Amino acid sequence: MLEGKRILLIVSGGIAAYKCPDLVRRLRQRGAAVRCLLTAGGAEFVTALTLGALSEDKVYQDLFSLTDEDEMGHIRLSREADLVLVAPATANILAKMTAGIADDLATTALMATDRPILAAPAMNVRMWENPATRENLATLEKRGIGFIGPEEGDMACSEWGLGRMSEPDQIAAAVEDFFRQGLPLSGKRALVTSGPTHEAIDPVRYLANRSSGKQGHAIAGALARLGSQTTLVSGPSHQPDPPGVEMVKVLTARQMLEACEQALPVDVAVLAAAVSDWRAQTVAKGKIKKTGPKKAPELTLVENPDILATLSTKGNLRPRLMVGFAAETGDVIANATKKRAAKGCDWIVANDVSPETGAFAGDYNTVHLITEAGVEDWPALSKTAVAERLAQRVAGVLAAAS
Ligand code: CTP
């Protein structure tokens, strides 16, 4: 979700700077390019070597370094970023920002920047409560600076209270939220299922199907790119986790249902998983052996819960827009239209998964979108393009409804 975003991370001198290497990692995992600027105080707690190794970039420290200024002047440094993040933001740096003091590289960059600034304060509870800090925060807030945390808890100084820097993952999530603002699905929650499910027969064998998870994963990625907070509940799949998406990995249909129910409430659910309709009534504890009676074992199957039908009839918890898929090998439109009615969902994306279409494991899909208004035949598109088109349609409906 932070793909292509450049973050200038200003690390000032608080003990919480020890969390910054982790913060750099988490921001980069989400796709951001991170460049660090370390104050003299920050360098007492964390080394430039660590930050440089993790950010894979030079760490800037000195306003009066000819080489630094030659390579990247402080003005360029502050502008070649989409966001300036101050973490930890000590009482001292917040005070300097308020007063407009520019006496080192960090404060000079903060004065010179025309980019949005987010700060994650970290300080002792008394310093946080001090009227000077309170007034500084109010002023900075008025100037449009955003704050992440601080949290309440144990502090390095053995006191307890407000002032602890938010955890790196929370900071990275808040940065993502910041970039989501203004996107069509910002503030919306989405749930997507993807992949097959595996239903055990014994410890080594299972029932499954040929679903690759490509379409479902692409949809989750497309919804997240439009700004929704997206949970992807996936059965076993070799697809990479889509960026900016919360992953829940499951094996069986029953686990998938449970994970979906836990993700509620959401605004939209797109259930693209090829859920196994049945499971073995009893799962053998040990591997079923071929030796013994010369008769193939008989498998008694029982029906799995239908996740789409269950979520479509969830009363208050029913997602505002329920989208199902229909994998068909004949009479695609007629069968899918029946499925839409039978399962109580709003839309069905129908596709022909006959082996000759290559749809199940392939990269392309020819789908028909069945809604209350009728059937739309979409052209043959890559699964990524199907996902983007579907996500745009979802955004249109949710925007109209809110
Ligand atoms: N689905 C589900 N839970 C199940 C079975 C299917 O949520 N136990 C969902 C799928 O994710 C898909 C839709 O229902 O969104 C239709 O799935 P599909 O496999 O095409 O249909 P089935 O309901 O399994 O019916 P059939 O196998 O008879 O075609």
Tab-separated table of C-alpha atoms and ligand atoms in Angstrom:
chain	number	residue	atom	x	y	z
A	1	MET	CA	0.000	0.000	0.000
A	2	LEU	CA	3.001	2.333	0.329
A	3	GLU	CA	4.405	1.378	-3.102
A	4	GLY	CA	6.165	4.302	-4.698
A	5	LYS	CA	5.927	6.465	-1.560
A	6	ARG	CA	9.099	8.135	-0.334
A	7	ILE	CA	9.319	8.791	3.367
A	8	LEU	CA	11.869	10.997	5.058
A	9	LEU	CA	12.165	9.567	8.575
A	10	ILE	CA	13.591	12.020	11.103
A	11	VAL	CA	14.920	10.160	14.140
A	12	SER	CA	15.362	12.496	17.090
A	13	GLY	CA	16.971	11.814	20.444
A	14	GLY	CA	14.627	9.746	22.565
A	15	ILE	CA	15.072	6.238	23.910
A	16	ALA	CA	12.248	5.123	21.586
A	17	ALA	CA	14.725	5.588	18.716
A	18	TYR	CA	15.621	1.958	19.407
A	19	LYS	CA	12.344	1.050	17.648
A	20	CYS	CA	13.302	2.930	14.474
A	21	PRO	CA	15.193	0.143	12.696
A	22	ASP	CA	12.008	-1.930	13.029
A	23	LEU	CA	9.939	1.006	11.809
A	24	VAL	CA	12.153	1.315	8.721
A	25	ARG	CA	11.650	-2.405	8.029
A	26	ARG	CA	7.888	-2.207	8.400
A	27	LEU	CA	7.560	0.830	6.157
A	28	ARG	CA	9.709	-0.853	3.527
A	29	GLN	CA	7.753	-4.105	3.805
A	30	ARG	CA	4.702	-2.058	2.847
A	31	GLY	CA	6.533	-0.824	-0.226
A	32	ALA	CA	7.848	2.597	0.866
A	33	ALA	CA	11.317	3.943	0.138
A	34	VAL	CA	12.682	5.262	3.429
A	35	ARG	CA	15.485	7.781	3.823
A	36	CYS	CA	16.656	8.476	7.357
A	37	LEU	CA	17.819	11.695	8.892
A	38	LEU	CA	19.398	11.186	12.288
A	39	THR	CA	19.841	13.977	14.836
A	40	ALA	CA	22.853	14.085	17.147
A	41	GLY	CA	20.553	13.008	20.010
A	42	GLY	CA	19.084	10.194	17.912
A	43	ALA	CA	22.589	8.941	17.142
A	44	GLU	CA	23.112	8.375	20.875
A	45	PHE	CA	20.403	5.704	20.761
A	46	VAL	CA	20.635	4.128	17.310
A	47	THR	CA	23.463	4.014	14.796
A	48	ALA	CA	23.500	5.390	11.282
A	49	LEU	CA	24.952	2.042	10.219
A	50	THR	CA	21.821	0.153	11.336
A	51	LEU	CA	19.410	2.641	9.780
A	52	GLY	CA	21.474	2.806	6.581
A	53	ALA	CA	21.630	-0.978	6.238
A	54	LEU	CA	17.879	-1.343	6.737
A	55	SER	CA	16.855	1.587	4.564
A	56	GLU	CA	19.489	0.730	1.930
A	57	ASP	CA	20.163	4.428	1.614
A	58	LYS	CA	22.571	6.970	2.977
A	59	VAL	CA	21.671	8.311	6.425
A	60	TYR	CA	21.892	12.099	6.606
A	61	GLN	CA	23.172	13.672	9.826
A	62	ASP	CA	25.124	16.830	9.329
A	63	LEU	CA	23.916	20.211	8.131
A	64	PHE	CA	27.432	21.487	7.786
A	65	SER	CA	28.871	18.511	5.941
A	66	LEU	CA	30.158	19.580	2.560
A	67	THR	CA	29.790	16.096	1.130
A	68	ASP	CA	26.205	15.698	2.362
A	69	GLU	CA	25.200	19.144	1.140
A	70	ASP	CA	26.942	18.531	-2.148
A	71	GLU	CA	25.183	15.222	-2.705
A	72	MET	CA	21.788	16.245	-1.421
A	73	GLY	CA	21.191	19.683	0.020
A	74	HIS	CA	18.847	20.007	2.979
A	75	ILE	CA	16.206	21.663	0.803
A	76	ARG	CA	16.190	18.804	-1.701
A	77	LEU	CA	16.282	16.280	1.129
A	78	SER	CA	13.125	17.757	2.614
A	79	ARG	CA	11.299	17.930	-0.693
A	80	GLU	CA	12.288	14.628	-2.259
A	81	ALA	CA	9.760	12.900	-0.045
A	82	ASP	CA	6.017	12.406	-0.114
A	83	LEU	CA	5.866	12.559	3.662
A	84	VAL	CA	8.135	13.639	6.489
A	85	LEU	CA	7.774	11.382	9.517
A	86	VAL	CA	9.308	12.431	12.834
A	87	ALA	CA	9.701	9.370	15.062
A	88	PRO	CA	10.426	9.580	17.863
A	89	ALA	CA	9.325	13.186	18.159
A	90	THR	CA	10.806	14.399	21.429
A	91	ALA	CA	9.472	17.335	23.444
A	92	ASN	CA	12.580	19.201	22.287
A	93	ILE	CA	12.084	18.735	18.550
A	94	LEU	CA	8.354	19.547	18.857
A	95	ALA	CA	9.282	22.758	20.681
A	96	LYS	CA	11.788	23.673	17.973
A	97	MET	CA	9.234	22.960	15.268
A	98	THR	CA	6.742	25.219	17.032
A	99	ALA	CA	9.244	28.027	17.426
A	100	GLY	CA	10.653	27.634	13.902
A	101	ILE	CA	14.167	26.962	15.134
A	102	ALA	CA	16.474	25.536	12.492
A	103	ASP	CA	19.754	24.748	14.176
A	104	ASP	CA	20.564	21.315	12.785
A	105	LEU	CA	19.818	19.265	9.675
A	106	ALA	CA	16.557	17.797	11.041
A	107	THR	CA	15.001	21.097	12.106
A	108	THR	CA	16.259	22.840	8.966
A	109	ALA	CA	14.649	20.155	6.804
A	110	LEU	CA	11.421	20.479	8.812
A	111	MET	CA	11.421	24.249	8.257
A	112	ALA	CA	12.251	23.909	4.576
A	113	THR	CA	9.798	21.189	3.663
A	114	ASP	CA	6.601	21.765	1.730
A	115	ARG	CA	5.519	18.156	2.337
A	116	PRO	CA	3.033	16.847	4.903
A	117	ILE	CA	4.496	16.049	8.309
A	118	LEU	CA	3.450	13.297	10.725
A	119	ALA	CA	5.015	13.010	14.167
A	120	ALA	CA	5.051	10.143	16.671
A	121	PRO	CA	5.728	11.775	20.041
A	122	ALA	CA	7.751	9.968	22.686
A	123	MET	CA	8.560	11.427	26.061
A	124	ASN	CA	8.088	11.071	29.787
A	125	VAL	CA	4.498	11.510	30.982
A	126	ARG	CA	5.281	14.723	32.879
A	127	MET	CA	6.937	16.206	29.794
A	128	TRP	CA	3.885	15.175	27.751
A	129	GLU	CA	1.582	16.843	30.264
A	130	ASN	CA	3.725	19.955	30.622
A	131	PRO	CA	1.820	23.094	29.503
A	132	ALA	CA	4.668	23.974	27.145
A	133	THR	CA	4.229	20.674	25.284
A	134	ARG	CA	0.435	20.957	25.325
A	135	GLU	CA	0.607	24.423	23.761
A	136	ASN	CA	3.216	23.345	21.225
A	137	LEU	CA	1.040	20.414	20.158
A	138	ALA	CA	-2.020	22.604	19.761
A	139	THR	CA	-0.030	25.027	17.593
A	140	LEU	CA	1.471	22.271	15.457
A	141	GLU	CA	-1.944	20.649	15.036
A	142	LYS	CA	-3.354	23.992	13.886
A	143	ARG	CA	-0.574	24.136	11.297
A	144	GLY	CA	-1.703	20.772	9.901
A	145	ILE	CA	0.879	18.473	11.434
A	146	GLY	CA	-0.572	15.028	12.150
A	147	PHE	CA	0.178	13.020	15.293
A	148	ILE	CA	0.422	9.276	15.809
A	149	GLY	CA	0.096	8.338	19.481
A	150	PRO	CA	1.623	8.513	21.995
A	151	GLU	CA	0.404	5.450	23.887
A	152	GLU	CA	-0.163	4.848	27.550
A	153	GLY	CA	2.065	2.326	29.296
A	154	ASP	CA	5.346	1.547	31.024
A	155	MET	CA	8.135	3.893	30.136
A	156	ALA	CA	11.858	3.457	29.926
A	157	CYS	CA	12.148	5.866	32.898
A	158	SER	CA	10.084	3.353	34.978
A	159	GLU	CA	7.063	5.650	35.189
A	160	TRP	CA	3.650	4.769	33.786
A	161	GLY	CA	1.431	6.992	31.674
A	162	LEU	CA	0.928	8.666	28.323
A	163	GLY	CA	4.067	9.347	26.354
A	164	ARG	CA	5.253	6.027	25.001
A	165	MET	CA	5.925	6.045	21.273
A	166	SER	CA	3.422	3.990	19.276
A	167	GLU	CA	4.706	0.622	18.122
A	168	PRO	CA	6.373	0.544	14.677
A	169	ASP	CA	3.500	-1.443	13.170
A	170	GLN	CA	0.945	1.104	14.427
A	171	ILE	CA	3.031	3.940	13.011
A	172	ALA	CA	3.344	2.193	9.645
A	173	ALA	CA	-0.434	1.559	9.620
A	174	ALA	CA	-1.093	5.231	10.404
A	175	VAL	CA	1.197	6.231	7.535
A	176	GLU	CA	-0.845	3.963	5.266
A	177	ASP	CA	-4.061	5.570	6.518
A	178	PHE	CA	-2.590	8.961	5.760
A	179	PHE	CA	-1.958	8.000	2.124
A	180	ARG	CA	-5.413	6.430	1.820
A	181	GLN	CA	-7.102	9.768	2.497
A	182	GLY	CA	-8.886	11.006	-0.589
A	183	LEU	CA	-8.922	7.602	-2.311
A	184	PRO	CA	-12.351	6.367	-3.463
A	185	LEU	CA	-12.531	3.561	-0.882
A	186	SER	CA	-10.877	5.449	1.955
A	187	GLY	CA	-12.635	4.717	5.253
A	188	LYS	CA	-14.229	1.555	3.837
A	189	ARG	CA	-13.547	-2.010	4.932
A	190	ALA	CA	-13.349	-4.912	2.496
A	191	LEU	CA	-13.194	-8.675	2.906
A	192	VAL	CA	-11.986	-10.974	0.127
A	193	THR	CA	-11.638	-14.763	0.016
A	194	SER	CA	-9.253	-16.470	-2.356
A	195	GLY	CA	-7.713	-19.801	-3.332
A	196	PRO	CA	-8.915	-23.328	-2.753
A	197	THR	CA	-9.536	-24.997	0.573
A	198	HIS	CA	-7.912	-28.255	1.631
A	199	GLU	CA	-10.071	-30.788	3.419
A	200	ALA	CA	-8.070	-33.516	5.116
A	201	ILE	CA	-8.760	-37.196	4.516
A	202	ASP	CA	-5.869	-38.406	6.645
A	203	PRO	CA	-2.621	-36.730	7.812
A	204	VAL	CA	-1.154	-36.802	4.277
A	205	ARG	CA	-4.123	-36.615	1.895
A	206	TYR	CA	-6.742	-33.981	1.254
A	207	LEU	CA	-9.571	-32.946	-1.067
A	208	ALA	CA	-8.881	-29.755	-3.032
A	209	ASN	CA	-9.387	-28.096	-6.417
A	210	ARG	CA	-7.332	-26.314	-9.080
A	211	SER	CA	-7.884	-22.747	-7.929
A	212	SER	CA	-4.637	-20.743	-7.874
A	213	GLY	CA	-5.850	-17.752	-5.873
A	214	LYS	CA	-4.724	-15.361	-8.634
A	215	GLN	CA	-8.112	-13.697	-9.109
A	216	GLY	CA	-8.943	-13.316	-5.411
A	217	HIS	CA	-5.492	-11.987	-4.525
A	218	ALA	CA	-5.677	-9.501	-7.413
A	219	ILE	CA	-9.072	-8.263	-6.169
A	220	ALA	CA	-7.789	-7.755	-2.626
A	221	GLY	CA	-4.823	-5.794	-3.999
A	222	ALA	CA	-7.064	-3.657	-6.234
A	223	LEU	CA	-9.457	-2.807	-3.370
A	224	ALA	CA	-6.530	-1.870	-1.119
A	225	ARG	CA	-5.057	0.361	-3.830
A	226	LEU	CA	-8.367	2.225	-3.927
A	227	GLY	CA	-7.962	2.902	-0.214
A	228	SER	CA	-10.037	0.278	1.576
A	229	GLN	CA	-8.821	-1.444	4.685
A	230	THR	CA	-8.760	-4.936	3.234
A	231	THR	CA	-8.656	-8.387	4.820
A	232	LEU	CA	-7.820	-11.312	2.550
A	233	VAL	CA	-8.786	-14.732	3.873
A	234	SER	CA	-6.874	-17.147	1.717
A	235	GLY	CA	-6.766	-20.891	1.395
A	236	PRO	CA	-3.452	-22.509	0.398
A	237	SER	CA	-2.052	-20.496	-2.522
A	238	HIS	CA	1.381	-19.730	-3.950
A	239	GLN	CA	0.414	-16.165	-4.792
A	240	PRO	CA	2.449	-13.459	-3.045
A	241	ASP	CA	0.589	-11.526	-0.337
A	242	PRO	CA	-0.850	-8.383	-1.967
A	243	PRO	CA	0.705	-5.235	-0.478
A	244	GLY	CA	-1.286	-3.293	2.084
A	245	VAL	CA	-3.657	-6.164	2.772
A	246	GLU	CA	-4.200	-7.927	6.075
A	247	MET	CA	-3.689	-11.633	5.402
A	248	VAL	CA	-5.468	-14.453	7.198
A	249	LYS	CA	-4.262	-17.848	5.990
A	250	VAL	CA	-6.525	-20.847	6.449
A	251	LEU	CA	-6.756	-24.423	5.229
A	252	THR	CA	-10.348	-25.580	5.429
A	253	ALA	CA	-13.799	-24.211	4.545
A	254	ARG	CA	-14.786	-24.108	8.202
A	255	GLN	CA	-11.667	-22.114	9.096
A	256	MET	CA	-12.389	-19.778	6.177
A	257	LEU	CA	-15.924	-19.138	7.433
A	258	GLU	CA	-14.672	-18.453	10.952
A	259	ALA	CA	-12.009	-16.018	9.695
A	260	CYS	CA	-14.597	-14.226	7.540
A	261	GLU	CA	-16.997	-13.881	10.459
A	262	GLN	CA	-14.187	-12.441	12.568
A	263	ALA	CA	-13.430	-9.834	9.899
A	264	LEU	CA	-16.995	-8.443	10.030
A	265	PRO	CA	-18.323	-5.776	9.893
A	266	VAL	CA	-17.161	-4.806	6.405
A	267	ASP	CA	-18.691	-2.638	3.698
A	268	VAL	CA	-18.025	-5.095	0.901
A	269	ALA	CA	-17.220	-8.792	0.714
A	270	VAL	CA	-15.926	-10.370	-2.490
A	271	LEU	CA	-15.869	-14.128	-2.102
A	272	ALA	CA	-13.680	-15.430	-4.882
A	273	ALA	CA	-12.422	-18.580	-3.132
A	274	ALA	CA	-13.140	-21.949	-4.675
A	275	VAL	CA	-14.348	-23.435	-1.425
A	276	SER	CA	-14.497	-27.207	-1.241
A	277	ASP	CA	-18.196	-28.091	-1.091
A	278	TRP	CA	-17.540	-31.235	0.926
A	279	ARG	CA	-15.200	-32.623	3.520
A	280	ALA	CA	-14.546	-36.140	4.770
A	281	GLN	CA	-16.981	-37.058	7.520
A	282	THR	CA	-14.150	-38.505	9.560
A	283	VAL	CA	-10.489	-37.713	9.187
A	284	ALA	CA	-8.321	-40.785	9.741
A	285	LYS	CA	-5.842	-40.232	12.566
A	286	GLY	CA	-3.102	-42.232	10.826
A	287	LYS	CA	-2.295	-42.582	7.135
A	288	ILE	CA	-4.835	-44.889	5.480
A	289	LYS	CA	-2.836	-47.954	4.403
A	290	LYS	CA	-3.136	-49.803	1.114
A	291	THR	CA	-2.273	-53.112	2.757
A	292	GLY	CA	-4.930	-55.183	4.533
A	293	PRO	CA	-8.317	-55.832	2.933
A	294	LYS	CA	-7.874	-55.534	-0.845
A	295	LYS	CA	-10.665	-53.005	-1.211
A	296	ALA	CA	-10.335	-49.294	-1.915
A	297	PRO	CA	-11.453	-47.305	1.124
A	298	GLU	CA	-14.806	-45.606	0.903
A	299	LEU	CA	-15.014	-41.936	1.639
A	300	THR	CA	-18.152	-40.506	3.206
A	301	LEU	CA	-18.456	-36.810	2.533
A	302	VAL	CA	-20.452	-34.183	4.391
A	303	GLU	CA	-21.317	-30.719	3.133
A	304	ASN	CA	-19.237	-27.730	4.149
A	305	PRO	CA	-20.901	-24.501	5.264
A	306	ASP	CA	-21.588	-22.089	2.418
A	307	ILE	CA	-19.673	-18.932	3.314
A	308	LEU	CA	-21.336	-16.727	0.690
A	309	ALA	CA	-24.840	-17.766	1.705
A	310	THR	CA	-23.991	-17.430	5.403
A	311	LEU	CA	-22.586	-13.888	5.102
A	312	SER	CA	-25.413	-12.833	2.752
A	313	THR	CA	-27.968	-13.593	5.450
A	314	LYS	CA	-26.130	-12.087	8.418
A	315	GLY	CA	-28.765	-9.514	9.339
A	316	ASN	CA	-27.111	-6.387	10.738
A	317	LEU	CA	-23.690	-7.773	9.987
A	318	ARG	CA	-24.425	-8.390	6.298
A	319	PRO	CA	-21.884	-6.456	4.221
A	320	ARG	CA	-23.563	-3.669	2.289
A	321	LEU	CA	-22.344	-5.209	-0.968
A	322	MET	CA	-21.986	-8.992	-1.246
A	323	VAL	CA	-20.167	-10.259	-4.324
A	324	GLY	CA	-19.854	-13.934	-5.150
A	325	PHE	CA	-18.174	-15.813	-7.957
A	326	ALA	CA	-19.616	-18.648	-9.970
A	327	ALA	CA	-17.252	-21.198	-11.392
A	328	GLU	CA	-19.176	-23.025	-14.093
A	329	THR	CA	-18.384	-25.509	-16.825
A	330	GLY	CA	-21.642	-25.117	-18.770
A	331	ASP	CA	-24.749	-22.890	-18.933
A	332	VAL	CA	-22.634	-20.232	-17.283
A	333	ILE	CA	-25.158	-17.375	-17.199
A	334	ALA	CA	-28.184	-19.472	-16.274
A	335	ASN	CA	-26.356	-21.296	-13.469
A	336	ALA	CA	-24.769	-18.139	-12.146
A	337	THR	CA	-28.084	-16.272	-12.151
A	338	LYS	CA	-29.609	-19.094	-10.118
A	339	LYS	CA	-26.652	-18.968	-7.724
A	340	ARG	CA	-27.125	-15.228	-7.178
A	341	ALA	CA	-30.712	-15.805	-6.114
A	342	ALA	CA	-30.017	-18.951	-4.103
A	343	LYS	CA	-27.164	-17.415	-2.101
A	344	GLY	CA	-28.744	-14.002	-1.567
A	345	CYS	CA	-25.754	-11.989	-2.805
A	346	ASP	CA	-25.912	-8.724	-4.771
A	347	TRP	CA	-23.522	-9.516	-7.607
A	348	ILE	CA	-22.136	-12.673	-9.122
A	349	VAL	CA	-19.003	-12.694	-11.231
A	350	ALA	CA	-19.518	-15.694	-13.468
A	351	ASN	CA	-16.771	-17.448	-15.325
A	352	ASP	CA	-16.360	-20.563	-17.385
A	353	VAL	CA	-13.742	-22.758	-15.755
A	354	SER	CA	-13.862	-25.585	-18.303
A	355	PRO	CA	-10.294	-26.875	-18.777
A	356	GLU	CA	-10.093	-25.494	-22.354
A	357	THR	CA	-10.623	-21.897	-21.094
A	358	GLY	CA	-7.527	-22.064	-18.882
A	359	ALA	CA	-9.339	-19.743	-16.460
A	360	PHE	CA	-8.651	-21.649	-13.257
A	361	ALA	CA	-4.869	-21.442	-13.105
A	362	GLY	CA	-4.267	-18.994	-15.973
A	363	ASP	CA	-3.704	-15.253	-16.062
A	364	TYR	CA	-6.784	-14.304	-18.089
A	365	ASN	CA	-10.461	-14.453	-17.375
A	366	THR	CA	-13.606	-13.821	-19.391
A	367	VAL	CA	-16.325	-12.964	-16.919
A	368	HIS	CA	-19.925	-11.843	-16.832
A	369	LEU	CA	-21.107	-9.554	-14.083
A	370	ILE	CA	-24.618	-10.460	-12.964
A	371	THR	CA	-26.419	-7.810	-10.954
A	372	GLU	CA	-29.999	-6.907	-10.216
A	373	ALA	CA	-29.938	-4.857	-13.427
A	374	GLY	CA	-28.967	-7.805	-15.640
A	375	VAL	CA	-25.907	-9.384	-17.228
A	376	GLU	CA	-22.810	-7.529	-18.391
A	377	ASP	CA	-20.387	-9.417	-20.625
A	378	TRP	CA	-16.855	-8.247	-19.960
A	379	PRO	CA	-14.168	-8.805	-22.599
A	380	ALA	CA	-11.285	-11.224	-22.024
A	381	LEU	CA	-9.058	-9.422	-19.535
A	382	SER	CA	-6.068	-10.232	-17.404
A	383	LYS	CA	-7.060	-11.195	-13.859
A	384	THR	CA	-5.450	-7.957	-12.681
A	385	ALA	CA	-7.631	-5.956	-15.077
A	386	VAL	CA	-10.771	-7.855	-13.978
A	387	ALA	CA	-9.825	-7.027	-10.383
A	388	GLU	CA	-9.304	-3.341	-11.125
A	389	ARG	CA	-12.574	-3.035	-13.006
A	390	LEU	CA	-14.466	-4.815	-10.256
A	391	ALA	CA	-12.847	-2.645	-7.554
A	392	GLN	CA	-13.840	0.505	-9.455
A	393	ARG	CA	-17.423	-0.758	-9.653
A	394	VAL	CA	-17.413	-1.512	-5.932
A	395	ALA	CA	-16.120	2.006	-5.236
A	396	GLY	CA	-18.916	3.459	-7.388
A	397	VAL	CA	-21.621	1.608	-5.467
A	398	LEU	CA	-20.209	2.334	-2.003
A	399	ALA	CA	-19.726	6.015	-2.822
A	400	ALA	CA	-23.322	6.261	-4.046
A	401	ALA	CA	-24.587	4.531	-0.897
A	402	SER	CA	-22.702	6.690	1.630
B	1	CTP	N1	-18.866	-20.516	-1.844
B	1	CTP	C1	-18.768	-20.349	-0.488
B	1	CTP	N2	-18.800	-21.429	0.338
B	1	CTP	C2	-18.927	-22.662	-0.179
B	1	CTP	C3	-19.044	-22.853	-1.580
B	1	CTP	C4	-18.996	-21.745	-2.385
B	1	CTP	O1	-18.652	-19.226	-0.027
B	1	CTP	N3	-18.966	-23.700	0.641
B	1	CTP	C5	-18.893	-19.302	-2.684
B	1	CTP	C6	-17.704	-19.168	-3.618
B	1	CTP	O2	-16.641	-18.461	-2.993
B	1	CTP	C7	-18.325	-18.388	-4.756
B	1	CTP	C8	-19.765	-18.867	-4.780
B	1	CTP	O3	-20.031	-19.396	-3.493
B	1	CTP	O4	-18.330	-17.008	-4.472
B	1	CTP	C9	-20.070	-19.910	-5.792
B	1	CTP	O5	-19.124	-20.951	-5.733
B	1	CTP	P1	-19.170	-22.142	-6.791
B	1	CTP	O6	-18.079	-23.101	-6.472
B	1	CTP	O7	-19.247	-21.592	-8.180
B	1	CTP	O8	-20.586	-22.755	-6.511
B	1	CTP	P2	-21.124	-23.741	-5.456
B	1	CTP	O9	-21.945	-23.007	-4.484
B	1	CTP	O10	-20.032	-24.563	-4.898
B	1	CTP	O11	-22.116	-24.619	-6.343
B	1	CTP	P3	-21.757	-25.736	-7.449
B	1	CTP	O12	-20.479	-26.396	-6.995
B	1	CTP	O13	-22.935	-26.624	-7.390
B	1	CTP	O14	-21.605	-25.033	-8.758
